């Protein structure tokens, strides 16, 4: 969407619901599609539940069937109890012999007194009530336990899959969104889907059994009970779907309001917001957008509820008419008082099952949309993965790197970031890469580490195409520091130790790496030395400066004794002294390793064995400092520019 909400009109329109069908036939088709789509998701959800726990799944299904029958049983018992009471009153008032028949299903008829009959029925009612409590308890327990297990198992699957995904997946906004949704929204959904599906099953059982029971009393009543809630159903399906669509597609105006509010309430923005005095402006914008948002919500809520109530009124009127009808029939003796009680219970439960039926279905439909994103994420194949039978690298690795006509374009980019780049780095050589911002320097390093695959050409390591290697195996041979390194919320020792899991807790090795990165003295001065927590997530976390964090990241790269060392602008945040010290040490560190570094400081670049100049993704010049100066091309120009700046000063 083109406009950010920071300026311009506040009347940002809501999106049209996607392909909202107008005519009845396409409405019906969409309904069918969503029903069948949702139904197709069910087996997957049940199998997830089955995997999570068989006993709990079985319990839940059994309990559902039982609790589906309870309302019908309750209504039936209420009816026979009432009839028995009426019978007892009649017996007592007429004074005839106190003998009645108690019919016990499956056992047979018993002759009992009228009070005995009432006691028997009441006992039966007690059994039903107890069963109801037990099933409610069992449902809650098994649902909660299953919920926990399924959520854990899905989060585990999502993490596991995300850890295998290629870098470009995270950089593409659409696929990254997919991952975010799968991670945040999806884990709860399968259980919620299961609950809705079981709810649907339960209500269907109640509904069907209730209708069967009504038919035995009076077929007419069954038909009426079925028809009365129809208007309610129609209004629910209409407005329920509408409000669901609106809450699912969070309105653009809301999204902009959220952004405005995050600008004012997030720590990392606070500095600029204060400096530029943005606070009052952002708050005012928020308020104006908020007014528009409220007006729209008000209209919608009013429309939905007023219309829903009006439609519901039709059902209510129909229902009341029936009561009157039964009451009159009871007076004339065609129906019993028990039948009236039965109908009362049945009508209420048929009506609420119809309402619930729709609620369950729309819940399932919504959950299915989220589950769809989960499965789409889990079905996305990593583009860079271990080949079936990976090639082996020579051991020890010599460290001979070849770029052979390498071209690379970022997904979706018009221009390639690297075009036909070819060069060779001999084992043990130190090469510096120079070039303007956006020339493709960082891209070159990411390709070497196989975070992406070239679009054209190939990269060889000791003569082996790196695409035929196990990426993990390749990456273990490289010590790398990226331009946008990470600051982990962890102790100083852990921050360095994460550079090589084999040495995560190996203090002497970590101290050596810190020494090499020139951060050892600073760490020693921290309150708890290497065990000091770094970063603000901790109560007593130490805040480091940008340069100090960069040295920590360097320490992480130096932890690994890999035959290849790549550093992307390793000194960009360092002061002149620290930079000088680092490059002095780097000469020792580079000993016996193939080293590739990117730098804008020509005083250090000139010390490299060879220099590569990139411009607009093309390799323009390569050679020693002396050779490139003699060539008097782009490198000589950049070098002279920087040198003269120092001279002028
Ligand atoms: N993750 C990315 N996705 C899309 N384009 C990118 C990405 N990273 C860099 N680019 C583009 O590729 C080009 C080269 O970038 P890069 O290699 O980072 O340059 P530099 O020489 O400054 O390190 C730039 O035009 C940049 O906009
Ligand atoms: Mg860069």
XYZ file of C-alpha atoms and ligand atoms in Angstrom:
677
model
C 0.000 0.000 0.000
C 1.445 3.258 -1.125
C 0.585 5.543 1.728
C 2.192 5.127 5.114
C -0.408 6.859 7.257
C 2.231 9.297 8.510
C 0.912 12.037 6.220
C -2.098 12.473 3.943
C -5.832 11.922 4.484
C -6.931 9.809 7.445
C -9.880 8.309 5.567
C -7.913 5.235 4.533
C -10.407 2.907 2.874
C -11.028 -0.632 4.095
C -10.284 -3.375 1.602
C -13.179 -4.986 -0.233
C -13.662 -8.502 1.103
C -11.890 -10.767 -1.394
C -14.122 -11.755 -4.323
C -17.282 -11.204 -2.340
C -19.895 -12.992 -4.402
C -23.117 -11.092 -4.994
C -25.448 -13.639 -6.545
C -26.844 -16.643 -4.763
C -25.234 -19.237 -6.971
C -21.673 -18.061 -6.391
C -22.411 -17.593 -2.703
C -23.492 -21.186 -2.570
C -20.401 -22.246 -4.480
C -18.138 -20.384 -2.079
C -19.899 -21.966 0.860
C -19.378 -25.396 -0.697
C -15.705 -24.648 -1.312
C -15.104 -23.513 2.213
C -16.943 -26.521 3.611
C -14.977 -28.975 1.516
C -11.689 -27.137 2.133
C -12.286 -27.281 5.838
C -13.360 -30.900 5.718
C -10.159 -31.796 3.882
C -8.069 -30.305 6.699
C -9.716 -32.504 9.321
C -7.809 -35.727 8.732
C -4.527 -33.841 9.099
C -5.645 -32.297 12.338
C -6.847 -35.620 13.706
C -3.585 -37.250 12.803
C -1.701 -34.470 14.587
C -3.811 -35.099 17.644
C -3.348 -38.858 17.309
C 0.423 -38.361 17.153
C 0.350 -36.038 20.148
C -1.511 -38.566 22.314
C -3.660 -41.571 21.471
C -5.363 -42.018 24.858
C -6.303 -38.353 25.010
C -7.668 -38.359 21.467
C -9.773 -41.463 22.118
C -11.063 -40.028 25.395
C -12.008 -36.806 23.727
C -13.961 -38.544 20.960
C -15.843 -40.836 23.368
C -16.656 -38.007 25.717
C -17.957 -35.981 22.803
C -20.411 -38.694 21.795
C -21.674 -39.061 25.353
C -22.049 -35.343 25.921
C -23.889 -35.044 22.599
C -26.600 -37.377 23.949
C -26.944 -35.742 27.356
C -29.299 -32.863 26.417
C -31.667 -35.325 24.765
C -31.546 -37.675 27.726
C -32.153 -34.757 30.074
C -35.148 -33.584 28.066
C -36.566 -37.110 27.947
C -36.187 -37.618 31.686
C -37.792 -34.252 32.357
C -40.751 -35.361 30.278
C -41.268 -38.714 31.955
C -40.746 -37.185 35.371
C -43.416 -34.620 34.703
C -45.802 -37.242 33.338
C -45.154 -39.361 36.408
C -45.925 -36.448 38.691
C -49.177 -35.748 36.854
C -50.037 -39.442 37.066
C -49.319 -39.481 40.807
C -51.544 -36.446 41.351
C -54.324 -38.120 39.416
C -53.973 -41.358 41.365
C -54.106 -39.548 44.681
C -57.051 -37.336 43.720
C -59.120 -40.168 42.250
C -58.155 -42.611 44.993
C -57.577 -45.557 42.602
C -55.010 -48.292 43.339
C -51.512 -46.888 43.627
C -49.871 -49.050 41.009
C -48.009 -47.843 37.946
C -45.552 -49.222 35.459
C -41.933 -48.060 35.405
C -40.358 -48.787 32.064
C -36.619 -49.287 32.305
C -34.962 -49.449 28.897
C -33.217 -52.793 28.173
C -34.491 -54.303 31.441
C -38.230 -54.208 31.097
C -41.365 -53.053 32.888
C -41.699 -52.990 36.643
C -44.834 -52.462 38.656
C -44.229 -49.831 41.329
C -46.103 -47.246 43.374
C -46.487 -43.781 41.887
C -43.962 -42.263 44.319
C -41.593 -45.180 43.694
C -41.774 -44.369 40.010
C -40.893 -40.756 40.680
C -37.947 -41.795 42.856
C -36.730 -44.195 40.150
C -36.864 -41.504 37.512
C -35.164 -39.005 39.798
C -32.359 -41.519 40.385
C -31.971 -41.894 36.667
C -31.835 -38.115 36.370
C -29.095 -38.036 38.981
C -27.055 -40.504 36.947
C -27.398 -38.247 33.925
C -26.325 -35.175 35.857
C -23.296 -36.950 37.282
C -22.367 -38.221 33.832
C -22.617 -34.689 32.575
C -20.232 -33.356 35.224
C -17.773 -36.139 34.571
C -17.823 -35.661 30.804
C -17.373 -31.915 31.210
C -14.377 -32.509 33.425
C -12.890 -35.118 31.104
C -13.390 -32.830 28.103
C -11.626 -29.942 29.796
C -8.721 -32.023 31.022
C -8.087 -33.862 27.784
C -8.486 -30.704 25.713
C -6.018 -28.784 27.813
C -3.465 -31.559 27.845
C -3.786 -32.137 24.117
C -3.506 -28.403 23.551
C -0.185 -28.299 25.374
C 1.221 -31.304 23.577
C 0.117 -30.219 20.127
C 1.370 -26.664 20.605
C 4.758 -27.912 21.688
C 5.006 -30.329 18.825
C 4.036 -27.700 16.235
C 6.373 -25.055 17.600
C 9.104 -27.629 17.499
C 8.323 -28.460 13.873
C 8.241 -24.772 12.923
C 11.576 -24.058 14.617
C 13.171 -27.097 13.127
C 11.991 -26.220 9.638
C 12.942 -22.541 9.998
C 16.451 -23.521 11.033
C 16.819 -25.331 7.706
C 15.454 -22.601 5.486
C 17.748 -20.713 3.126
C 18.585 -17.056 3.761
C 16.568 -15.698 0.819
C 13.434 -17.171 2.403
C 13.851 -14.827 5.371
C 14.540 -11.839 3.142
C 11.460 -12.170 0.979
C 8.648 -10.296 2.703
C 5.904 -12.696 1.609
C 7.679 -15.823 2.753
C 8.865 -14.152 5.940
C 5.242 -13.281 6.715
C 4.374 -16.928 6.229
C 6.994 -17.901 8.779
C 5.846 -15.275 11.282
C 2.251 -16.484 11.028
C 3.261 -20.123 11.257
C 5.266 -19.317 14.360
C 2.859 -16.992 16.144
C -0.625 -17.947 15.064
C -0.539 -21.549 13.973
C 0.563 -23.506 17.049
C -2.779 -23.086 18.827
C -4.884 -23.702 15.757
C -4.982 -27.474 15.343
C -6.419 -27.976 18.822
C -8.886 -25.205 18.296
C -9.839 -26.865 15.028
C -10.229 -30.201 16.807
C -12.412 -28.603 19.458
C -14.596 -26.988 16.834
C -14.868 -30.223 14.878
C -15.767 -32.186 17.987
C -18.196 -29.452 18.950
C -19.772 -29.803 15.543
C -20.003 -33.557 16.039
C -21.485 -33.135 19.488
C -24.122 -30.717 18.297
C -25.012 -32.916 15.358
C -25.580 -35.801 17.753
C -27.711 -33.655 20.045
C -29.630 -32.252 17.139
C -30.346 -35.596 15.506
C -31.275 -37.390 18.698
C -33.498 -34.525 19.739
C -35.336 -34.571 16.414
C -35.789 -38.341 16.688
C -37.203 -37.916 20.176
C -39.565 -35.174 19.018
C -40.802 -37.297 16.111
C -41.846 -40.001 18.583
C -43.883 -37.425 20.494
C -45.288 -35.448 17.590
C -43.912 -35.263 14.046
C -45.418 -31.816 13.698
C -43.380 -30.558 16.650
C -40.215 -31.979 15.097
C -40.820 -30.076 11.881
C -41.563 -26.846 13.717
C -38.515 -27.175 15.969
C -36.424 -27.601 12.837
C -37.879 -24.632 10.998
C -38.116 -22.072 13.781
C -34.384 -21.339 14.064
C -33.901 -20.934 10.288
C -34.099 -17.105 10.285
C -31.586 -16.996 13.100
C -29.305 -19.267 11.141
C -29.505 -17.088 8.062
C -28.673 -13.914 9.940
C -25.800 -15.573 11.758
C -24.290 -16.908 8.586
C -24.507 -13.519 6.937
C -23.128 -11.276 9.651
C -20.851 -13.840 11.260
C -18.997 -14.248 7.970
C -18.772 -10.490 7.529
C -17.280 -9.771 10.907
C -14.934 -12.687 10.504
C -13.635 -11.309 7.229
C -13.070 -7.933 8.818
C -11.197 -9.276 11.781
C -9.130 -11.593 9.638
C -8.009 -8.911 7.224
C -6.949 -6.484 9.924
C -8.003 -3.174 8.484
C -5.224 -1.060 6.981
C -6.150 1.804 9.218
C -5.562 -0.355 12.296
C -2.192 -1.484 10.973
C -1.089 2.131 10.553
C -2.306 2.989 14.018
C -0.281 0.107 15.413
C 2.790 1.413 13.632
C 2.314 4.943 14.945
C 1.918 3.634 18.445
C 5.020 1.462 18.152
C 7.043 4.493 17.018
C 6.273 6.205 20.289
C 6.502 3.200 22.598
C 9.586 1.351 21.317
C 13.010 1.902 22.883
C 15.009 1.890 19.664
C 12.921 4.714 18.159
C 12.846 6.852 21.286
C 16.086 8.724 20.607
C 15.037 10.065 17.211
C 11.416 10.613 18.197
C 12.632 12.883 20.993
C 15.327 14.632 19.004
C 13.011 15.502 16.132
C 10.138 16.278 18.467
C 7.913 13.731 16.673
C 5.942 12.678 19.767
C 2.994 15.106 19.686
C 2.676 14.805 15.902
C 2.523 11.004 16.014
C 0.087 11.020 18.933
C -2.179 13.445 17.103
C -2.084 11.375 13.906
C -2.968 8.314 15.944
C -5.922 10.065 17.477
C -7.281 11.206 14.131
C -6.939 7.783 12.564
C -8.501 6.336 15.696
C -11.629 8.462 15.296
C -12.174 7.210 11.762
C -11.580 3.670 12.910
C -14.084 3.979 15.740
C -16.801 5.414 13.485
C -16.453 2.474 11.107
C -16.510 -0.066 13.919
C -19.576 1.558 15.416
C -21.500 1.321 12.168
C -20.591 -2.304 11.755
C -21.346 -3.389 15.286
C -24.704 -1.644 15.189
C -25.700 -3.115 11.860
C -24.683 -6.601 12.846
C -26.459 -6.662 16.180
C -29.631 -4.878 15.201
C -30.120 -7.053 12.140
C -29.209 -10.192 14.094
C -31.782 -9.401 16.755
C -34.493 -8.633 14.199
C -33.984 -11.945 12.428
C -33.789 -13.705 15.784
C -37.150 -12.156 16.678
C -38.826 -14.155 13.905
C -37.549 -17.335 15.516
C -38.701 -16.157 18.910
C -42.233 -15.383 17.684
C -42.457 -18.764 15.972
C -41.232 -20.465 19.147
C -43.800 -18.719 21.338
C -46.619 -19.647 18.985
C -45.663 -23.284 19.342
C -45.676 -23.078 23.110
C -49.140 -21.713 22.992
C -50.195 -24.483 20.620
C -48.809 -27.203 22.900
C -50.277 -25.627 25.979
C -53.706 -25.625 24.372
C -53.272 -29.242 23.193
C -52.273 -30.208 26.747
C -55.451 -28.683 28.095
C -57.523 -30.707 25.653
C -55.507 -33.795 26.640
C -54.016 -34.520 23.206
C -50.515 -33.849 24.533
C -49.243 -34.339 28.081
C -47.620 -31.829 30.377
C -44.449 -33.854 29.916
C -44.641 -33.246 26.185
C -44.692 -29.535 26.892
C -41.570 -29.892 29.059
C -39.919 -31.994 26.372
C -40.672 -29.492 23.700
C -39.378 -26.646 25.849
C -36.047 -28.387 26.341
C -35.881 -29.560 22.730
C -36.647 -26.204 21.174
C -33.983 -24.509 23.280
C -31.414 -27.128 22.472
C -32.186 -27.280 18.742
C -31.932 -23.521 18.588
C -28.652 -23.404 20.442
C -27.222 -26.286 18.397
C -28.030 -24.424 15.213
C -26.324 -21.315 16.540
C -23.407 -23.416 17.758
C -23.238 -25.318 14.490
C -22.546 -22.126 12.664
C -20.095 -20.885 15.283
C -18.179 -24.149 15.162
C -18.051 -24.155 11.437
C -16.868 -20.594 11.129
C -14.269 -21.318 13.823
C -13.078 -24.278 11.806
C -12.960 -22.223 8.656
C -10.899 -19.534 10.332
C -8.539 -22.011 11.958
C -8.144 -23.681 8.630
C -6.882 -20.461 7.084
C -4.124 -20.338 9.692
C -3.395 -24.022 9.374
C -3.043 -23.507 5.679
C -0.220 -21.044 6.299
C 1.364 -23.531 8.683
C 1.309 -26.307 6.125
C 2.424 -24.021 3.344
C 5.405 -23.100 5.476
C 6.202 -26.686 6.425
C 5.861 -27.740 2.791
C 8.315 -25.094 1.555
C 11.511 -26.840 0.630
C 14.806 -25.235 1.637
C 16.590 -24.200 -1.532
C 20.008 -24.828 -0.113
C 20.302 -28.178 1.580
C 22.581 -31.139 1.938
C 22.853 -33.053 -1.342
C 22.045 -36.791 -1.354
C 25.708 -37.730 -1.501
C 27.764 -34.625 -0.784
C 31.245 -34.317 -2.283
C 34.145 -34.474 0.153
C 36.581 -31.629 0.702
C 40.258 -32.460 0.936
C 41.495 -32.667 4.530
C 43.355 -30.511 5.382
C 41.752 -27.954 3.130
C 44.224 -25.897 1.126
C 41.872 -22.970 0.791
C 41.976 -22.351 -2.931
C 38.952 -20.230 -3.897
C 37.795 -19.794 -7.487
C 34.941 -17.593 -8.710
C 34.170 -18.757 -12.221
C 31.949 -16.289 -14.131
C 29.710 -15.817 -11.125
C 26.500 -13.877 -11.700
C 23.942 -13.341 -8.972
C 20.674 -11.460 -8.754
C 18.691 -11.227 -5.522
C 15.212 -12.731 -5.878
C 12.947 -10.115 -7.395
C 15.774 -7.694 -8.232
C 15.952 -6.267 -11.756
C 19.698 -5.801 -11.789
C 22.135 -8.547 -10.842
C 24.239 -7.662 -7.781
C 27.205 -9.505 -9.326
C 27.905 -9.868 -13.038
C 30.325 -12.378 -14.522
C 32.824 -12.120 -11.716
C 35.892 -14.330 -12.082
C 38.947 -14.467 -9.859
C 41.178 -16.888 -8.088
C 42.528 -16.767 -4.552
C 45.548 -18.930 -3.904
C 45.828 -20.918 -0.675
C 47.155 -18.677 2.087
C 46.680 -15.483 0.104
C 45.183 -12.351 1.660
C 42.822 -10.480 -0.645
C 41.068 -7.181 0.019
C 37.830 -6.294 -1.755
C 37.105 -2.622 -2.322
C 34.330 -0.711 -4.024
C 31.603 1.824 -3.404
C 28.441 1.147 -1.390
C 26.215 -1.292 -3.209
C 29.040 -2.535 -5.464
C 28.359 -6.144 -4.472
C 31.152 -6.751 -1.957
C 29.008 -8.251 0.801
C 27.128 -10.290 -1.784
C 30.403 -11.860 -2.860
C 31.108 -13.034 0.663
C 27.609 -14.353 1.216
C 27.907 -16.386 -1.976
C 31.223 -17.823 -0.833
C 29.594 -18.916 2.431
C 26.777 -20.384 0.345
C 24.017 -18.347 1.880
C 22.816 -18.021 -1.718
C 23.580 -19.954 -4.860
C 24.887 -18.065 -7.913
C 22.359 -17.475 -10.673
C 25.131 -18.187 -13.180
C 28.668 -19.550 -13.037
C 30.150 -21.434 -10.095
C 32.324 -21.119 -7.054
C 35.018 -23.705 -6.403
C 36.823 -24.523 -3.206
C 39.976 -26.565 -3.757
C 38.526 -27.379 -7.174
C 35.161 -28.639 -5.799
C 31.945 -26.825 -6.767
C 30.569 -25.681 -3.404
C 27.039 -26.632 -4.507
C 28.039 -30.293 -4.350
C 29.118 -29.965 -0.708
C 27.170 -30.315 2.483
C 26.597 -26.614 3.334
C 27.360 -27.321 6.984
C 30.660 -28.894 6.028
C 31.578 -25.848 3.922
C 30.561 -23.379 6.600
C 32.630 -25.168 9.222
C 35.727 -24.406 7.127
C 35.051 -20.671 7.133
C 35.477 -18.132 9.931
C 33.286 -15.262 8.932
C 32.132 -11.950 10.263
C 29.285 -10.229 8.480
C 28.717 -6.548 8.171
C 25.452 -6.697 10.122
C 26.650 -8.935 12.911
C 24.409 -10.029 15.758
C 24.560 -8.895 19.368
C 23.315 -11.828 21.414
C 21.519 -11.267 24.688
C 23.996 -13.504 26.514
C 27.161 -13.318 28.583
C 30.424 -12.074 27.068
C 31.791 -15.613 27.021
C 28.660 -16.976 25.340
C 28.671 -14.156 22.794
C 32.084 -15.326 21.637
C 31.520 -19.024 22.270
C 28.565 -19.159 19.869
C 31.143 -18.835 17.072
C 31.875 -22.523 17.469
C 29.524 -24.807 19.379
C 32.425 -27.174 20.065
C 33.974 -24.423 22.193
C 30.851 -22.800 23.577
C 31.996 -23.290 27.165
C 35.726 -23.629 26.553
C 37.015 -20.630 28.518
C 40.725 -20.674 27.516
C 39.833 -20.856 23.811
C 37.268 -18.062 24.203
C 39.790 -15.867 26.006
C 42.280 -16.396 23.204
C 39.681 -15.344 20.621
C 38.852 -12.233 22.671
C 42.549 -11.418 22.801
C 42.790 -11.656 19.032
C 39.776 -9.410 18.578
C 41.266 -6.833 20.946
C 38.333 -7.001 23.411
C 39.981 -9.065 26.189
C 40.958 -6.029 28.288
C 37.472 -4.602 28.109
C 35.883 -7.902 29.118
C 38.286 -8.183 32.063
C 37.076 -4.779 33.242
C 33.393 -5.835 33.162
C 31.778 -6.358 36.603
C 31.739 -10.125 36.245
C 34.358 -10.530 33.549
C 33.475 -13.131 30.950
C 30.323 -14.016 32.861
C 28.900 -10.503 32.564
C 25.606 -10.446 30.731
C 25.654 -8.157 27.687
C 22.628 -6.329 26.369
C 19.534 -4.845 27.882
C 17.385 -7.905 28.276
C 19.174 -8.567 31.522
C 18.614 -6.588 34.687
C 22.331 -6.070 35.160
C 23.230 -6.290 31.488
C 26.149 -4.175 30.336
C 25.588 -1.881 27.367
C 28.566 -1.908 25.031
C 29.390 0.694 22.411
C 29.056 -0.100 18.695
C 32.805 -0.612 18.357
C 32.933 -2.906 21.366
C 30.108 -5.049 19.997
C 31.980 -5.252 16.706
C 35.057 -6.558 18.507
C 32.895 -9.164 20.260
C 31.636 -10.263 16.845
C 35.211 -10.462 15.634
C 36.050 -12.618 18.618
C 33.239 -14.926 17.559
C 34.737 -15.199 14.071
C 38.228 -15.811 15.455
C 37.039 -18.560 17.779
C 36.971 -21.008 14.955
C 40.353 -22.102 13.629
C 39.080 -22.397 10.078
C 41.343 -22.449 7.010
C 39.374 -19.604 5.422
C 38.820 -16.240 7.068
C 36.298 -13.706 5.688
C 35.625 -10.346 7.262
C 33.084 -7.852 5.937
C 34.101 -4.353 7.029
C 35.453 -5.650 10.330
C 36.642 -2.241 11.514
C 33.818 0.039 10.400
C 32.928 0.914 13.994
C 36.456 0.853 15.439
C 38.582 3.855 16.313
C 41.812 4.474 14.427
C 44.002 2.902 17.113
C 41.838 -0.227 17.427
C 41.743 -0.593 13.681
C 45.508 -0.349 13.390
C 45.983 -2.910 16.172
C 43.533 -5.275 14.540
C 45.276 -5.233 11.201
C 48.624 -5.849 12.860
C 47.127 -8.926 14.528
C 45.301 -9.898 11.382
C 48.619 -10.403 9.643
C 49.470 -13.109 12.158
C 45.969 -14.541 12.075
C 46.018 -14.721 8.301
C 49.191 -16.771 8.445
C 48.537 -20.079 6.702
C 44.900 -19.195 5.947
C 43.160 -17.857 2.910
C 41.853 -14.458 3.938
C 39.300 -12.248 2.263
C 38.325 -8.952 3.739
C 36.312 -5.916 2.754
C 37.438 -2.504 3.898
C 37.122 1.144 3.012
C 40.375 2.108 4.714
C 43.040 2.140 2.087
C 45.858 2.269 4.612
C 44.958 -1.312 5.497
C 43.796 -2.395 2.081
C 47.181 -1.648 0.553
C 48.802 -4.287 2.778
C 46.815 -7.112 1.180
C 48.577 -9.500 -1.211
C 46.020 -8.598 -3.791
C 43.164 -6.147 -4.179
C 39.911 -6.651 -6.070
C 37.895 -3.643 -7.153
C 34.176 -4.120 -7.712
C 31.910 -1.594 -9.331
C 28.204 -2.077 -10.061
C 28.664 -5.811 -9.579
C 31.540 -6.102 -12.048
C 35.131 -6.929 -11.273
C 36.937 -3.892 -12.646
C 40.537 -4.262 -11.539
C 42.690 -6.681 -9.574
C 46.343 -6.706 -8.568
C 48.698 -5.544 -5.835
C 48.503 -2.005 -4.544
C 51.553 -1.052 -6.594
C 50.166 -2.601 -9.764
C 46.804 -0.885 -9.413
C 48.449 2.469 -8.736
C 50.484 2.093 -11.897
C 47.311 1.166 -13.764
C 45.954 4.521 -12.642
C 42.314 3.407 -12.868
C 39.435 3.332 -10.403
C 41.485 2.038 -7.490
C 44.165 4.712 -7.901
C 41.442 7.333 -7.986
C 39.764 6.101 -4.786
C 43.115 5.758 -3.055
C 44.250 9.256 -4.004
C 40.890 10.688 -2.950
C 41.244 9.258 0.542
C 44.929 10.074 0.879
C 44.404 13.674 -0.183
C 41.573 14.047 2.314
C 44.065 13.167 5.036
C 46.683 15.533 3.606
C 44.279 18.460 3.370
C 43.228 18.071 6.957
N 19.139 -9.095 0.806
C 19.073 -8.368 -0.313
N 17.972 -8.418 -1.091
C 17.903 -7.705 -2.215
N 18.868 -6.909 -2.664
C 19.980 -6.811 -1.939
C 20.130 -7.529 -0.716
N 21.345 -7.243 -0.217
C 21.920 -6.389 -1.075
N 21.112 -6.122 -2.111
C 21.409 -5.258 -3.249
O 22.540 -5.788 -3.922
C 23.462 -4.785 -4.246
C 24.840 -5.094 -3.666
O 24.759 -5.092 -2.275
P 26.001 -5.430 -1.337
O 26.684 -6.644 -1.831
O 25.493 -5.473 0.065
O 26.894 -4.142 -1.531
P 28.218 -3.679 -0.757
O 29.265 -3.610 -1.811
O 27.922 -2.311 -0.230
O 28.505 -4.660 0.309
C 22.885 -3.476 -3.727
O 22.322 -2.801 -4.822
C 21.795 -3.891 -2.753
O 20.704 -2.998 -2.846
Mg 28.503 -4.476 2.276
